[in-house]
Amino acid sequence: MTRPLLEVEDLAVEFDTHGGTVKAVRGVSFSLQEGQTLAVVGESGCGKSVCVQSLVGLIPMPPGRITKGSARLHGEEILGYETLGGKRVRGQMIGMIFQDPMTSLNPTMRIGDQIAEPLCLHRGMRRRDARKRAIELLELSQVAEATKRARQYPFEFSGGMLQRVMIACALACEPRILIADEPTTALDVTIQAQILSLMRDLQQERRMSLILITHDLGVVAQMADEVVVMYAGKVVETGSSDDIFYSSGHPYTQGLKSAMPQNQDRRAQRLEPIAGSPPDLFDPPQGCGYFDRCPQAMRVCEQHHPPDVALGKPLHRCACWLHDERASDDD
Amino acid sequence: MMTSGPLIRAKSVSRHFSLPRGEVLRAVDQMSLDIAPREILGLVGESGSGKTTFGKTLVGLLDRTQGEVWFGDELLPARYTPKDFARFATRSQMIFQDPYSSLNPRMTVGEIIAEGPRLHDRASRANLKDLVAEWLARVGLHPDHASRYPHEFSGGQRQRIGIARALILEPEFVVCDEPISALDVSVQAQVVNLLGDLKASLGLTLLFIAHDLSMVRYVSDRMGVMYLGTLVEIGDADDVFFEPKHPYTKLLISANPEPDPRKERSRTATTIKGEIPSPTGLGNACPFASRCPKVMEACRAERPALRPVENRLVACHLFE
């Protein structure tokens, strides 16, 4: 296997708040291969957004703090690297789009100028050239009448169109990695399908890697090569999309699947919700974060952190005591 | 009350909004549908298709521009007076989408849940407390939670509070407007199962509005698909979901990604072009004509009516 494009190792992020310190990300490792799509799934508050935001330097510090870990892009460290050079690496190598395009674009700036901005900043392009390029990028994102649209403001666009604008912005510097944080959550399924297919086409055309953050397992099934499942600030399972959907090893991943309707004939299935709610990350549990809600919890889970166990397939790993060889069969 | 026949009958219900420059926005345009007693009718469609507006006209939160809504054998007023609200609020209720903005942050949970029975003199002051405690327990919360404020609860818990508030008056008919969209997958199932259990124990009739097609299919007995203020298809939920007839329903369902990578890989992508147009100045054409892959001349000339096609109703010229 070739060396991964991006390697994240043991990343931890905290936030100081009035109520104490939130340990939002508690030691997360994953890697991203060239040209692949990696989906990060998990419910709100599991740390998936914080995790990728720290990669692109979007964590406000203070109150945020990267307490440990590293992230290497092409072998070069990009974390906590606040020099101009570091920003340049990130700005040019990683593009990012967000869940809510309405609030992530500047409402007082013309669309074309917003796309041109990173080109002037990172590429040293002249304004006129950058504007021309912005129109090309809008066309690439399949925005009709790009020349006219480039002169308009965000309020003149629909949500789906704004997400296309965001994609044009993110692609301006021809990044190697596109990070999409819940890119279609605010959109209707029909528009979601358009945006996902656009992202897939662009990715193949440019041989980009894609990190897709989502809570929608349908979107994961459609897009992902590899999947990282996060819970309570930690990775609980990683593997290929097939590993995760057809032979998942972690009770949380299994729980998520049985909580969703399976589209099978007649109502044979009763949804099995996961009881309770995620733990408080002000005071994260000593052992497994899923202990409280896990139907298969054992005594050891409460006290000790589960080991990261390889499950046969090359990339399939799972952090659960059930897969530890010391775990007995008597539960 | 009649036991046969539908509980709710909407006949050509329209809700129009006037815009500046004399334009008219037809948010809901001549919607007709029936909901049988103890039935769950799911209503799906893109944002802007008029699902919520229609739901609100059924419970009197929005006035009707035209049409009739019958509740059993009683014609509901087009515009509710405070007296009408007092009369019908005990019979029909609504659960809202956003569990954050639909609860008054300055009232305790107990006050929020008790407001209905208090206003309708359903319980004495002493009984009220017991009633609230009973309902908190019924929706899976703790009776002690009554003295807390909404901000102390998670999204899923707030949605339970919203459900308790709507159901404490034991209404016959409840409009659930995207009750689970704001919730995480693991919590969605909790709320859906809770609604199912309460529906069974109280004999409720539900209009379940959502945009998550798989969930609506799972929850509903019948399923209606709305586009630009009108119903394009309605029938048994499984029939509509697995064998859609209307070109719009087909595209909508094919756009719905399934949590199954093998199926997704073998899927031939047919993405629908363009976006839902503005519901002004539609004229007489089929509302879907501008995006329909099978559009014919007739579609631009005349709006198709809902007609029976096999086991359901479809509004499309293809089936004439």
PDB file of C-alpha atoms in Angstrom, chain A residues 42-45 48 158-161 164 185-194 196-197 200 215-222 224 241-242 245-246 252 255-267 269-278 293, chain B residues 45-48 51 154 157 183-194 197 211-215 217-222 236-239 241-242 248 251-252 254-265 267 269 271-276 291:
ATOM      1  CA  GLY A  42     -21.316  10.029  14.032  1.00  0.00           C
ATOM      2  CA  GLU A  43     -24.065  11.945  15.795  1.00  0.00           C
ATOM      3  CA  SER A  44     -24.012  15.596  16.730  1.00  0.00           C
ATOM      4  CA  GLY A  45     -21.436  16.383  19.366  1.00  0.00           C
ATOM      5  CA  LYS A  48     -16.382  14.954  13.801  1.00  0.00           C
ATOM      6  CA  SER A 158     -30.889  29.142  -3.680  1.00  0.00           C
ATOM      7  CA  GLY A 159     -29.353  26.780  -1.119  1.00  0.00           C
ATOM      8  CA  GLY A 160     -28.313  24.232  -3.731  1.00  0.00           C
ATOM      9  CA  MET A 161     -26.777  26.928  -5.936  1.00  0.00           C
ATOM     10  CA  ARG A 164     -22.166  24.898  -5.853  1.00  0.00           C
ATOM     11  CA  THR A 185     -27.760  18.180   5.219  1.00  0.00           C
ATOM     12  CA  ALA A 186     -29.610  21.445   4.592  1.00  0.00           C
ATOM     13  CA  LEU A 187     -30.706  20.412   1.095  1.00  0.00           C
ATOM     14  CA  ASP A 188     -33.606  18.418  -0.318  1.00  0.00           C
ATOM     15  CA  VAL A 189     -32.868  14.876  -1.503  1.00  0.00           C
ATOM     16  CA  THR A 190     -33.202  15.886  -5.135  1.00  0.00           C
ATOM     17  CA  ILE A 191     -30.673  18.697  -4.761  1.00  0.00           C
ATOM     18  CA  GLN A 192     -28.534  16.490  -2.526  1.00  0.00           C
ATOM     19  CA  ALA A 193     -28.290  13.969  -5.364  1.00  0.00           C
ATOM     20  CA  GLN A 194     -27.164  16.730  -7.731  1.00  0.00           C
ATOM     21  CA  LEU A 196     -23.183  14.555  -4.512  1.00  0.00           C
ATOM     22  CA  SER A 197     -22.898  13.609  -8.163  1.00  0.00           C
ATOM     23  CA  ARG A 200     -18.011  12.733  -7.339  1.00  0.00           C
ATOM     24  CA  HIS A 215     -24.600  11.584   9.835  1.00  0.00           C
ATOM     25  CA  ASP A 216     -26.564  10.137   6.918  1.00  0.00           C
ATOM     26  CA  LEU A 217     -25.647   6.501   6.345  1.00  0.00           C
ATOM     27  CA  GLY A 218     -27.364   6.613   2.956  1.00  0.00           C
ATOM     28  CA  VAL A 219     -24.934   9.285   1.796  1.00  0.00           C
ATOM     29  CA  VAL A 220     -22.053   7.243   3.214  1.00  0.00           C
ATOM     30  CA  ALA A 221     -23.165   4.158   1.293  1.00  0.00           C
ATOM     31  CA  GLN A 222     -23.353   6.169  -1.884  1.00  0.00           C
ATOM     32  CA  ALA A 224     -17.500   6.411   0.684  1.00  0.00           C
ATOM     33  CA  SER A 241     -17.608   0.867   3.344  1.00  0.00           C
ATOM     34  CA  ASP A 242     -18.495  -2.814   2.976  1.00  0.00           C
ATOM     35  CA  PHE A 245     -22.206  -1.873   6.451  1.00  0.00           C
ATOM     36  CA  TYR A 246     -22.029  -5.645   6.197  1.00  0.00           C
ATOM     37  CA  TYR A 252     -22.563   1.451  18.199  1.00  0.00           C
ATOM     38  CA  GLY A 255     -27.012   0.174  16.745  1.00  0.00           C
ATOM     39  CA  LEU A 256     -27.021   3.010  14.218  1.00  0.00           C
ATOM     40  CA  LYS A 257     -28.003   0.614  11.478  1.00  0.00           C
ATOM     41  CA  SER A 258     -30.880  -0.963  13.336  1.00  0.00           C
ATOM     42  CA  ALA A 259     -32.159   2.498  14.261  1.00  0.00           C
ATOM     43  CA  MET A 260     -32.787   3.234  10.592  1.00  0.00           C
ATOM     44  CA  PRO A 261     -35.598   1.929   8.399  1.00  0.00           C
ATOM     45  CA  GLN A 262     -34.164  -0.691   6.049  1.00  0.00           C
ATOM     46  CA  ASN A 263     -36.547  -0.201   3.126  1.00  0.00           C
ATOM     47  CA  GLN A 264     -37.548  -3.825   3.187  1.00  0.00           C
ATOM     48  CA  ASP A 265     -40.969  -5.078   2.211  1.00  0.00           C
ATOM     49  CA  ARG A 266     -43.793  -4.557   4.667  1.00  0.00           C
ATOM     50  CA  ARG A 267     -43.107  -3.469   8.191  1.00  0.00           C
ATOM     51  CA  GLN A 269     -38.719  -4.349  11.163  1.00  0.00           C
ATOM     52  CA  ARG A 270     -39.336  -2.414  14.335  1.00  0.00           C
ATOM     53  CA  LEU A 271     -36.787   0.361  14.702  1.00  0.00           C
ATOM     54  CA  GLU A 272     -34.452  -0.314  17.552  1.00  0.00           C
ATOM     55  CA  PRO A 273     -33.388   2.999  18.985  1.00  0.00           C
ATOM     56  CA  ILE A 274     -30.182   3.359  20.925  1.00  0.00           C
ATOM     57  CA  ALA A 275     -31.357   4.076  24.450  1.00  0.00           C
ATOM     58  CA  GLY A 276     -30.097   7.115  26.321  1.00  0.00           C
ATOM     59  CA  SER A 277     -27.879   9.851  24.955  1.00  0.00           C
ATOM     60  CA  PRO A 278     -24.150  10.407  24.415  1.00  0.00           C
ATOM     61  CA  ARG A 293     -25.875   2.785  26.016  1.00  0.00           C
TER      62      ARG A 293
ATOM     63  CA  GLY B  45     -42.102  16.680  -0.902  1.00  0.00           C
ATOM     64  CA  GLU B  46     -39.236  19.110  -1.316  1.00  0.00           C
ATOM     65  CA  SER B  47     -39.011  22.231   0.781  1.00  0.00           C
ATOM     66  CA  GLY B  48     -41.377  24.799  -0.635  1.00  0.00           C
ATOM     67  CA  LYS B  51     -46.453  20.427   3.192  1.00  0.00           C
ATOM     68  CA  SER B 154     -31.341  17.790  24.448  1.00  0.00           C
ATOM     69  CA  GLN B 157     -35.913  15.317  24.972  1.00  0.00           C
ATOM     70  CA  LEU B 183     -32.709  14.792  15.624  1.00  0.00           C
ATOM     71  CA  ASP B 184     -29.835  12.333  15.361  1.00  0.00           C
ATOM     72  CA  VAL B 185     -30.470   8.925  13.830  1.00  0.00           C
ATOM     73  CA  SER B 186     -30.308   7.060  17.123  1.00  0.00           C
ATOM     74  CA  VAL B 187     -32.794   9.469  18.696  1.00  0.00           C
ATOM     75  CA  GLN B 188     -35.092   9.584  15.650  1.00  0.00           C
ATOM     76  CA  ALA B 189     -35.927   5.944  16.231  1.00  0.00           C
ATOM     77  CA  GLN B 190     -36.756   6.680  19.896  1.00  0.00           C
ATOM     78  CA  VAL B 191     -39.216   9.417  18.906  1.00  0.00           C
ATOM     79  CA  VAL B 192     -40.752   7.422  16.053  1.00  0.00           C
ATOM     80  CA  ASN B 193     -41.347   4.425  18.301  1.00  0.00           C
ATOM     81  CA  LEU B 194     -42.799   6.697  20.994  1.00  0.00           C
ATOM     82  CA  ASP B 197     -46.839   3.507  20.840  1.00  0.00           C
ATOM     83  CA  HIS B 211     -38.778  14.801   3.877  1.00  0.00           C
ATOM     84  CA  ASP B 212     -36.987  11.598   4.901  1.00  0.00           C
ATOM     85  CA  LEU B 213     -38.626   9.187   2.471  1.00  0.00           C
ATOM     86  CA  SER B 214     -37.464   5.958   4.102  1.00  0.00           C
ATOM     87  CA  MET B 215     -38.747   7.111   7.475  1.00  0.00           C
ATOM     88  CA  ARG B 217     -42.500   4.896   4.338  1.00  0.00           C
ATOM     89  CA  TYR B 218     -41.694   3.115   7.567  1.00  0.00           C
ATOM     90  CA  VAL B 219     -44.063   5.171   9.711  1.00  0.00           C
ATOM     91  CA  SER B 220     -47.047   5.640   7.425  1.00  0.00           C
ATOM     92  CA  ASP B 221     -49.977   3.569   6.276  1.00  0.00           C
ATOM     93  CA  ARG B 222     -50.494   5.735   3.224  1.00  0.00           C
ATOM     94  CA  ASP B 236     -50.380   2.779   0.161  1.00  0.00           C
ATOM     95  CA  ALA B 237     -46.956   3.760   1.532  1.00  0.00           C
ATOM     96  CA  ASP B 238     -45.200   0.634   0.273  1.00  0.00           C
ATOM     97  CA  ASP B 239     -46.803   0.871  -3.173  1.00  0.00           C
ATOM     98  CA  PHE B 241     -42.286   3.897  -2.260  1.00  0.00           C
ATOM     99  CA  PHE B 242     -41.435   0.682  -4.080  1.00  0.00           C
ATOM    100  CA  TYR B 248     -41.803  13.200  -9.869  1.00  0.00           C
ATOM    101  CA  LEU B 251     -37.210  10.882  -9.333  1.00  0.00           C
ATOM    102  CA  LEU B 252     -37.703  11.782  -5.685  1.00  0.00           C
ATOM    103  CA  SER B 254     -34.441   7.452  -6.840  1.00  0.00           C
ATOM    104  CA  ALA B 255     -32.658  10.436  -5.262  1.00  0.00           C
ATOM    105  CA  ASN B 256     -33.072   8.920  -1.798  1.00  0.00           C
ATOM    106  CA  PRO B 257     -29.785   7.242  -0.898  1.00  0.00           C
ATOM    107  CA  GLU B 258     -30.057   3.904   0.876  1.00  0.00           C
ATOM    108  CA  PRO B 259     -27.740   2.728   3.628  1.00  0.00           C
ATOM    109  CA  ASP B 260     -26.527  -0.159   1.499  1.00  0.00           C
ATOM    110  CA  PRO B 261     -23.293   0.272  -0.490  1.00  0.00           C
ATOM    111  CA  ARG B 262     -23.923  -2.662  -2.835  1.00  0.00           C
ATOM    112  CA  LYS B 263     -27.298  -1.291  -3.865  1.00  0.00           C
ATOM    113  CA  GLU B 264     -25.847   2.174  -4.213  1.00  0.00           C
ATOM    114  CA  ARG B 265     -23.061   0.948  -6.486  1.00  0.00           C
ATOM    115  CA  ARG B 267     -27.861   2.135  -8.936  1.00  0.00           C
ATOM    116  CA  ALA B 269     -28.171   7.610 -11.231  1.00  0.00           C
ATOM    117  CA  THR B 271     -30.749  12.976 -10.982  1.00  0.00           C
ATOM    118  CA  ILE B 272     -33.594  15.376 -11.419  1.00  0.00           C
ATOM    119  CA  LYS B 273     -32.609  18.548 -13.216  1.00  0.00           C
ATOM    120  CA  GLY B 274     -33.077  22.050 -11.887  1.00  0.00           C
ATOM    121  CA  GLU B 275     -34.775  23.190  -8.720  1.00  0.00           C
ATOM    122  CA  ILE B 276     -38.339  23.559  -7.561  1.00  0.00           C
ATOM    123  CA  ARG B 291     -38.561  19.540 -14.767  1.00  0.00           C
TER     124      ARG B 291
END
